[in-house]
mmCIF file of C-alpha atoms and ligand atoms in Angstrom:
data_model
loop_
_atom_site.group_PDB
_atom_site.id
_atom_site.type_symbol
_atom_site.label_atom_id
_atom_site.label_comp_id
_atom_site.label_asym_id
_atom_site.label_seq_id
_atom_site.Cartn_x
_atom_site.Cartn_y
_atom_site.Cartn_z
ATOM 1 C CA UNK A 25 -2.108 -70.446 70.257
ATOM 2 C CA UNK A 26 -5.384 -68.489 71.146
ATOM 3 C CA UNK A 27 -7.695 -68.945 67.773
ATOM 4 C CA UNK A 28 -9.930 -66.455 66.392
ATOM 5 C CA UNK A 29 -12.865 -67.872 64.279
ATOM 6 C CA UNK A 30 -14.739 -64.474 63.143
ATOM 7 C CA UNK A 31 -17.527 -65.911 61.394
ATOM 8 C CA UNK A 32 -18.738 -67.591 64.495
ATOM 9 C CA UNK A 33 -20.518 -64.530 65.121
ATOM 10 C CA UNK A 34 -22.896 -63.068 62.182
ATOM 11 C CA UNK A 35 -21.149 -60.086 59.638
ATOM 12 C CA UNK A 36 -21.130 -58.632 56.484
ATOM 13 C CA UNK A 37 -17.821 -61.063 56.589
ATOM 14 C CA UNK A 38 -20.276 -64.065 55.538
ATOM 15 C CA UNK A 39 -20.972 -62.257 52.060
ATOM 16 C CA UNK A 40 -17.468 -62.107 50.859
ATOM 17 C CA UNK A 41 -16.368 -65.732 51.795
ATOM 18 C CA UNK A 42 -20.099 -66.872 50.079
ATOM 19 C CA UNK A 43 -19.302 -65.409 46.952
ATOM 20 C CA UNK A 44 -15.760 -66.668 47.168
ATOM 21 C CA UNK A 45 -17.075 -69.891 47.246
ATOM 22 C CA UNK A 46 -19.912 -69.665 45.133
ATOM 23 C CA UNK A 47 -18.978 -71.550 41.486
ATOM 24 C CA UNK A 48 -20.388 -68.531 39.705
ATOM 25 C CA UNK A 49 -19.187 -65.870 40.784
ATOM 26 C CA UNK A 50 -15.724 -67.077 41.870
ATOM 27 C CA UNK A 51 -15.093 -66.916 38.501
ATOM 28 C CA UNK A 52 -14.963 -63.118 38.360
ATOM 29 C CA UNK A 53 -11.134 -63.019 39.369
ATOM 30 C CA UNK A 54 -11.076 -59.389 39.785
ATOM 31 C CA UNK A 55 -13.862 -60.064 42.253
ATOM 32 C CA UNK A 56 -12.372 -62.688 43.956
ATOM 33 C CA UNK A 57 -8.901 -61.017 44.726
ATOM 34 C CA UNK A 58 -10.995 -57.875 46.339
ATOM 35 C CA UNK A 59 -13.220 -60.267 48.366
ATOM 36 C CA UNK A 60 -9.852 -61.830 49.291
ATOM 37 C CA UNK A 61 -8.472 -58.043 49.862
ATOM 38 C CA UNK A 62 -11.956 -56.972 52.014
ATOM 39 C CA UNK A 63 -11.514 -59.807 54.087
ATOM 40 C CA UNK A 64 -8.470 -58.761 55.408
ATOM 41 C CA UNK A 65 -8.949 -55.683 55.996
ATOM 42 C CA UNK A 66 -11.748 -57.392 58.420
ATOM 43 C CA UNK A 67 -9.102 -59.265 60.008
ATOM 44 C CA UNK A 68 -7.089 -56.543 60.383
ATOM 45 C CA UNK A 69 -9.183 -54.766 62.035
ATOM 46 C CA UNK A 70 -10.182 -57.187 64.646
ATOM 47 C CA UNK A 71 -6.142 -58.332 65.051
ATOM 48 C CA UNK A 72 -5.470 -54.314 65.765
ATOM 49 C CA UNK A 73 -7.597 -55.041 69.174
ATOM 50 C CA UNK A 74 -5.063 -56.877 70.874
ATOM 51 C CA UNK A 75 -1.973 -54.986 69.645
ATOM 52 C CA UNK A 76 -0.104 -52.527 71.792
ATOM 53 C CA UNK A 77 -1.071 -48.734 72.556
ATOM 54 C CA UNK A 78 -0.118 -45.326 73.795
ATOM 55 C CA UNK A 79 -1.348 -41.949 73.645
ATOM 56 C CA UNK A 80 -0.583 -39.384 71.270
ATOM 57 C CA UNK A 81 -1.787 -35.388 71.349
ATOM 58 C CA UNK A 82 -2.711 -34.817 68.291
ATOM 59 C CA UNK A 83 -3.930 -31.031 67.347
ATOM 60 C CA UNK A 84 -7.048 -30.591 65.322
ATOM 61 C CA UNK A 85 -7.853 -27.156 63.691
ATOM 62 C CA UNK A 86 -10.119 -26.351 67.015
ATOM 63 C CA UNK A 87 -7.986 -27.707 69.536
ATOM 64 C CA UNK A 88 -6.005 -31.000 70.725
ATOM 65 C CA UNK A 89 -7.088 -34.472 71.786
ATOM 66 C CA UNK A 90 -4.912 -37.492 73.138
ATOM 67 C CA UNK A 91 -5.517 -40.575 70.812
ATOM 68 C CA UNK A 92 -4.577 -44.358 71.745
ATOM 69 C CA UNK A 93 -2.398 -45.046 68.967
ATOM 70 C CA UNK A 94 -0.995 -48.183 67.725
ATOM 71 C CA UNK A 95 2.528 -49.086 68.830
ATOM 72 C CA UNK A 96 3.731 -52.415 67.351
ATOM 73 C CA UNK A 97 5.929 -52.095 64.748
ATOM 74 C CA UNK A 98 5.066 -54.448 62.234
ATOM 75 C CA UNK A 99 6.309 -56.862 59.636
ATOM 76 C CA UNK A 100 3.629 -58.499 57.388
ATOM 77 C CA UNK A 101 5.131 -61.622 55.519
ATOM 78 C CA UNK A 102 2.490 -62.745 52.706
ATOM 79 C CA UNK A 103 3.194 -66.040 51.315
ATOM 80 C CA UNK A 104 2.981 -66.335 47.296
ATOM 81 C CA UNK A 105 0.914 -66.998 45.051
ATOM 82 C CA UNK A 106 -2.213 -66.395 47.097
ATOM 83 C CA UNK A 107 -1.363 -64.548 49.940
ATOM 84 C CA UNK A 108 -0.669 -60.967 47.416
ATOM 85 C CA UNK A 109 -4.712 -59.933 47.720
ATOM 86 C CA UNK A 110 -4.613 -61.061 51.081
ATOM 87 C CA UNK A 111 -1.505 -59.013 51.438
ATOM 88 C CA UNK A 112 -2.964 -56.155 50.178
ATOM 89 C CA UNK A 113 -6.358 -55.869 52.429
ATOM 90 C CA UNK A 114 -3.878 -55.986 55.783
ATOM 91 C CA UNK A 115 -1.259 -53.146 54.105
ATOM 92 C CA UNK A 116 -4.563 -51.016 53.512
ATOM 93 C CA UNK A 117 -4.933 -50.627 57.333
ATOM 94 C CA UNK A 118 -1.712 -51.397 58.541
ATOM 95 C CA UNK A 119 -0.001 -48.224 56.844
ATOM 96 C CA UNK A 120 3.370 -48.319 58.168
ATOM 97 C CA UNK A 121 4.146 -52.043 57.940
ATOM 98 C CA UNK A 122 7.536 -53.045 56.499
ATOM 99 C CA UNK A 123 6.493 -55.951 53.747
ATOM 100 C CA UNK A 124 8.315 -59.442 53.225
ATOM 101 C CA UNK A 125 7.635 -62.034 51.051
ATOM 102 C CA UNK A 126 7.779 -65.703 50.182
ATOM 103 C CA UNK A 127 6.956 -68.432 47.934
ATOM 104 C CA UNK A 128 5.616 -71.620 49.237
ATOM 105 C CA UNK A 129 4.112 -74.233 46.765
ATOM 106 C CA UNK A 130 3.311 -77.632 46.578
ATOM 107 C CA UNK A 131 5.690 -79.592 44.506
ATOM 108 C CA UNK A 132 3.844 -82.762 43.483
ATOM 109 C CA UNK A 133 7.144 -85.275 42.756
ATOM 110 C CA UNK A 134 4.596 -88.631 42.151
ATOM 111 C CA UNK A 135 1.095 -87.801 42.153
ATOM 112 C CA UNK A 136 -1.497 -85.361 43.512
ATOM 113 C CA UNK A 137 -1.576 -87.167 46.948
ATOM 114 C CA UNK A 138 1.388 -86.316 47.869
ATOM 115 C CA UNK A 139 3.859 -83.326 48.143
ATOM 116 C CA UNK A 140 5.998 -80.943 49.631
ATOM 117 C CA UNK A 141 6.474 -77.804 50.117
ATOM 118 C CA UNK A 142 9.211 -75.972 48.195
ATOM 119 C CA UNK A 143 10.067 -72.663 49.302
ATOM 120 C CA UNK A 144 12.447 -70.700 46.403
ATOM 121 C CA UNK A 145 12.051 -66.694 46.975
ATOM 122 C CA UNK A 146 12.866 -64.724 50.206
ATOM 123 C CA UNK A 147 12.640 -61.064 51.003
ATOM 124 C CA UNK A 148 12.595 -59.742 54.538
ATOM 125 C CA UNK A 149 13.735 -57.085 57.302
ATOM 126 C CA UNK A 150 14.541 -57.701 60.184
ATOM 127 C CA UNK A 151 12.080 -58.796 62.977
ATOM 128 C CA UNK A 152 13.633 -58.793 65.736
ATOM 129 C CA UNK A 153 11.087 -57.322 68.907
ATOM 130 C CA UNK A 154 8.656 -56.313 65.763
ATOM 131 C CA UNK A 155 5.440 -57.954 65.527
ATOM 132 C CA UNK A 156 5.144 -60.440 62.594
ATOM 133 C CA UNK A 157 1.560 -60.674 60.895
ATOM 134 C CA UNK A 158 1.995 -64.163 58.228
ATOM 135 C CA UNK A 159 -0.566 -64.314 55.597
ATOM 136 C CA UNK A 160 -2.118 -67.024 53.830
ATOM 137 C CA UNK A 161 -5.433 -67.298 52.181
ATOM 138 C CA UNK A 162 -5.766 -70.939 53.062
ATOM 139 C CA UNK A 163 -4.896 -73.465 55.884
ATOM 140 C CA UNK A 164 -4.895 -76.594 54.556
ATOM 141 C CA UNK A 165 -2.124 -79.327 55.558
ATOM 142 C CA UNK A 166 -0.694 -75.918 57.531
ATOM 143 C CA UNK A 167 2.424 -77.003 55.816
ATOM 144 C CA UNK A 168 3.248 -74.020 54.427
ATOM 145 C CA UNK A 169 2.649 -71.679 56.888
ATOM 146 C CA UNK A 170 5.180 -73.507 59.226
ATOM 147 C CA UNK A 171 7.748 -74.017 56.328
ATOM 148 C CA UNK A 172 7.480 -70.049 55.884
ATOM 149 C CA UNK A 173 7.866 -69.237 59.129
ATOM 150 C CA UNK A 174 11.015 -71.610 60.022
ATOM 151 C CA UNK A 175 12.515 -69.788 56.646
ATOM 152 C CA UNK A 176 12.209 -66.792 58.370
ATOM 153 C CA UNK A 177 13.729 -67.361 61.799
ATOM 154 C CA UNK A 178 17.232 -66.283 60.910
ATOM 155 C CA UNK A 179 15.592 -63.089 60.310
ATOM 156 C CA UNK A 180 14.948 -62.159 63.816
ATOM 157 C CA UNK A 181 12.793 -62.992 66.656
ATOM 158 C CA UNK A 182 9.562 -61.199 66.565
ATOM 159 C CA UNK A 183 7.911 -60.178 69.683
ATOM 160 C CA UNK A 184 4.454 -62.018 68.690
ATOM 161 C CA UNK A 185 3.247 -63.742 65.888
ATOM 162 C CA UNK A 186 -0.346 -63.579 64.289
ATOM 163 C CA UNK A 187 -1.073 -65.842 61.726
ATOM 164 C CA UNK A 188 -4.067 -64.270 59.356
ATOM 165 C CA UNK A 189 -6.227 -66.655 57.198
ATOM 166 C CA UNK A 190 -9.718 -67.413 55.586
ATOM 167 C CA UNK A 191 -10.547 -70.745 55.117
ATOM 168 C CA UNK A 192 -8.876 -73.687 57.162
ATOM 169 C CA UNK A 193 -9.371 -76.912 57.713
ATOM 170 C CA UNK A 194 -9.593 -78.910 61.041
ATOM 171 C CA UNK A 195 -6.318 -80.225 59.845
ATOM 172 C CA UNK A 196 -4.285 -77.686 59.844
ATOM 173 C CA UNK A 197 -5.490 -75.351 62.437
ATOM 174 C CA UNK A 198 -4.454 -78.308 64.635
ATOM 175 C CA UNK A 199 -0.791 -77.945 63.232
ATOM 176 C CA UNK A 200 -0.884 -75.093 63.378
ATOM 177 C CA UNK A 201 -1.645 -75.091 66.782
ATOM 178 C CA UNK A 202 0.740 -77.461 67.861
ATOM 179 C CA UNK A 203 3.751 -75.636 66.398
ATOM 180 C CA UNK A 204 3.251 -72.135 67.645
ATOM 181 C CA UNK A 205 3.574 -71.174 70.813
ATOM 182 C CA UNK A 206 0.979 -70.200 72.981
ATOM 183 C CA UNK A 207 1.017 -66.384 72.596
ATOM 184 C CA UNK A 208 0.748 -66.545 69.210
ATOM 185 C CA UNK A 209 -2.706 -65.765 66.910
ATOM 186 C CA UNK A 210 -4.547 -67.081 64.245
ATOM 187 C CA UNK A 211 -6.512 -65.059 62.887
ATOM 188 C CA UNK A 212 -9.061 -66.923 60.631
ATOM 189 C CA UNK A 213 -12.267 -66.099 58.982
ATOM 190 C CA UNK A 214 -13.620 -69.417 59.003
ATOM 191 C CA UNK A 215 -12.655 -73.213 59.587
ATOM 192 C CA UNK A 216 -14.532 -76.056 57.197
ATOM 193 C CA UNK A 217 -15.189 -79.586 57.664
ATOM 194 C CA UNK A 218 -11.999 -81.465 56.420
ATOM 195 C CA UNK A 219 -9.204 -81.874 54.236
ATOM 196 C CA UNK A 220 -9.736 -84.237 50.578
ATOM 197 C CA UNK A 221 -7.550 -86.721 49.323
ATOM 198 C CA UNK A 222 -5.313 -83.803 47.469
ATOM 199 C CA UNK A 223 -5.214 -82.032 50.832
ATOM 200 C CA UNK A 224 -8.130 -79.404 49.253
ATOM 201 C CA UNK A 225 -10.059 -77.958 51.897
ATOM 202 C CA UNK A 226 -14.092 -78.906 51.518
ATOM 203 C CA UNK A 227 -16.153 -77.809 51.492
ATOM 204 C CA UNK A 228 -13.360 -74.648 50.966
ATOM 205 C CA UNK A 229 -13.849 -72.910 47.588
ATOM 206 C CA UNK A 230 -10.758 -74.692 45.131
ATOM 207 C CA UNK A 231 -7.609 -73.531 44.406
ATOM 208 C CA UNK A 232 -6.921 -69.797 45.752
ATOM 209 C CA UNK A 233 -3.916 -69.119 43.534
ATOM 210 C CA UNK A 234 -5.986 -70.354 40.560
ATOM 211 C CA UNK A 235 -8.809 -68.617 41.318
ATOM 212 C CA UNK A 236 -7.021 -64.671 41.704
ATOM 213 C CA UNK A 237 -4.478 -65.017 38.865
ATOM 214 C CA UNK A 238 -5.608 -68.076 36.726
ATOM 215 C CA UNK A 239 -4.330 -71.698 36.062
ATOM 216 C CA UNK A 240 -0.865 -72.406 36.737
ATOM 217 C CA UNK A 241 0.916 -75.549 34.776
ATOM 218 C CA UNK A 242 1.900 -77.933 37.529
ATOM 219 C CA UNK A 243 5.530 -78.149 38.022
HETATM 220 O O1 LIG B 314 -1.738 -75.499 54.236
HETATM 221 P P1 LIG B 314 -1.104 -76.085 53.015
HETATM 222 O O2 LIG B 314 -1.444 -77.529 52.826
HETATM 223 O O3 LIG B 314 0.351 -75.828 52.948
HETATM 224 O O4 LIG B 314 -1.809 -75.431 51.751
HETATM 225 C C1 LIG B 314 -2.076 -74.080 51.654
HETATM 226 C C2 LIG B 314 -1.261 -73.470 50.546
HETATM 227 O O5 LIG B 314 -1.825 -73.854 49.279
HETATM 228 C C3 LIG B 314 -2.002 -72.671 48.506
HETATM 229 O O6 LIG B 314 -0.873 -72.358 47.784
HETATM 230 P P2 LIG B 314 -0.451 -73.142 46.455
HETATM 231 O O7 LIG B 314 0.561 -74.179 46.773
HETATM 232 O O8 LIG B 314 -1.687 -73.586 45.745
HETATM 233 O O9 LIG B 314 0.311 -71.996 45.644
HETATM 234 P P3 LIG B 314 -0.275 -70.742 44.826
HETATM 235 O O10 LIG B 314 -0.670 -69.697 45.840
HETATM 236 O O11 LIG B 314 0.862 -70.322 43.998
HETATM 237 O O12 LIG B 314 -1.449 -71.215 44.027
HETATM 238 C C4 LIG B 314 -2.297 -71.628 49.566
HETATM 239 O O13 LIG B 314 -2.166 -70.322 49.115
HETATM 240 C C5 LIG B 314 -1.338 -71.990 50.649
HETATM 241 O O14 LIG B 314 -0.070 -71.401 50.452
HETATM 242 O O1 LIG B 315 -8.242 -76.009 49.427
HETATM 243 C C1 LIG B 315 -7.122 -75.555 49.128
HETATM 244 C C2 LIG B 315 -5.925 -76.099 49.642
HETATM 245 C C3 LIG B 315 -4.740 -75.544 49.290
HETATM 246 N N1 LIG B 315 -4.723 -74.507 48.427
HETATM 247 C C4 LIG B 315 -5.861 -73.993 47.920
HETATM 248 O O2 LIG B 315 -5.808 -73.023 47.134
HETATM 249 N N2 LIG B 315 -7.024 -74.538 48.271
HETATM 250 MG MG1 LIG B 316 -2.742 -72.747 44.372
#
């Protein structure tokens, strides 16, 4: 899997996973959903470098010009709660993107140490040859990125795979890593120091889902 850390390098990128983070103002959830939603429209961006193009003439009002246009046709899978603002920031640049969606959440049978990952709701198109963009705020265990993507392999095989993240931990990048092949991306805006006894990424920023559409009752 060939990893993409974008916050290695200095960017504007910084500010929105600070305030994320920041106790205060991570409580402004209308703020945190568009710093979740700005952030992937940086990922996006830097993911569109390595997809496929070919040139287009397109005619202006003064005259034509060939254009290296994008020609992937893609599928972007965003994995619920969390992954909707996420969801959004990639479907702002990726216009033409056919959408699928699923639920992955922790299911905590005993106690908050341990849990797995139930997966209920499925919608998809087909992927076959398309290129398959999965999206999840945070990589924690990795747990339910993989459980997402094995739900969707009787959908199709895509032609490449590029997972799209903000905050992971060691942990889970490594699984990550591991269980994807090596063509495949992850695209990630930054990777912290380690996983807590509840599998919560610190020094991370909490719970995501919490954090863009309030507390949910544990199940
Ligand atoms: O890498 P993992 O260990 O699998 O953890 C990451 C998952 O945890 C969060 O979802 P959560 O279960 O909190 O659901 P929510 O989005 O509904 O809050 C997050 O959005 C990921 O889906
Ligand atoms: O740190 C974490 C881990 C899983 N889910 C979250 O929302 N945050
Ligand atoms: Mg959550």
């Amino acid at each position: 899997m060939k990893i993409h850390n974008i916050s290695t390098e200095n960017s504007i990128l910084n500010s929105f996973i600070a305030e994320m983070r920041d106790v205060n103002i991570q409580k402004d959830s209308m703020r945190f959903r568009r710093n979740i939603e700005r952030i992937g429209e940086i990922l996006g961006y830097e993911m569109s470098k390595t997809l496929s193009y070919s040139t287009s003439e397109i005619t202006t009002p003064l005259g034509a010009c060939n254009m290296n246009l994008i020609d992937n046709n893609i599928v972007l899978c965003s994995i619920l709660r969390a992954g909707v603002p996420l969801h959004n920031g990639l479907l702002n640049y990726f216009d033409k993107a056919e959408n699928a969606f699923i639920s992955a959440y922790r299911h905590h049978k005993h106690n908050p140490e341990s849990f797995e990952i139930i997966v209920e709701y499925l919608a998809c198109p087909s992927l076959e040859g398309k290129t398959l963009i999965l999206a999840d705020p945070m990589l924690a265990t990795g747990q339910s990125m993989i459980a997402t993507y094995e739900a969707l392999k009787p959908f199709g095989t895509a032609k490449e795979v590029h997972l799209v993240s903000l905050i992971g931990a060691p942990e889970g990048v490594e699984l990550v890593n591991k269980h994807f092949d090596a063509n495949a991306h992850l695209w990630i805006a930054t990777i912290d120091k380690k996983l807590d006894k509840n599998s919560y990424i610190v020094p991370g920023l909490g719970d995501a889902g919490d954090l863009a559409f309030g507390q949910k009752l544990q199940q």
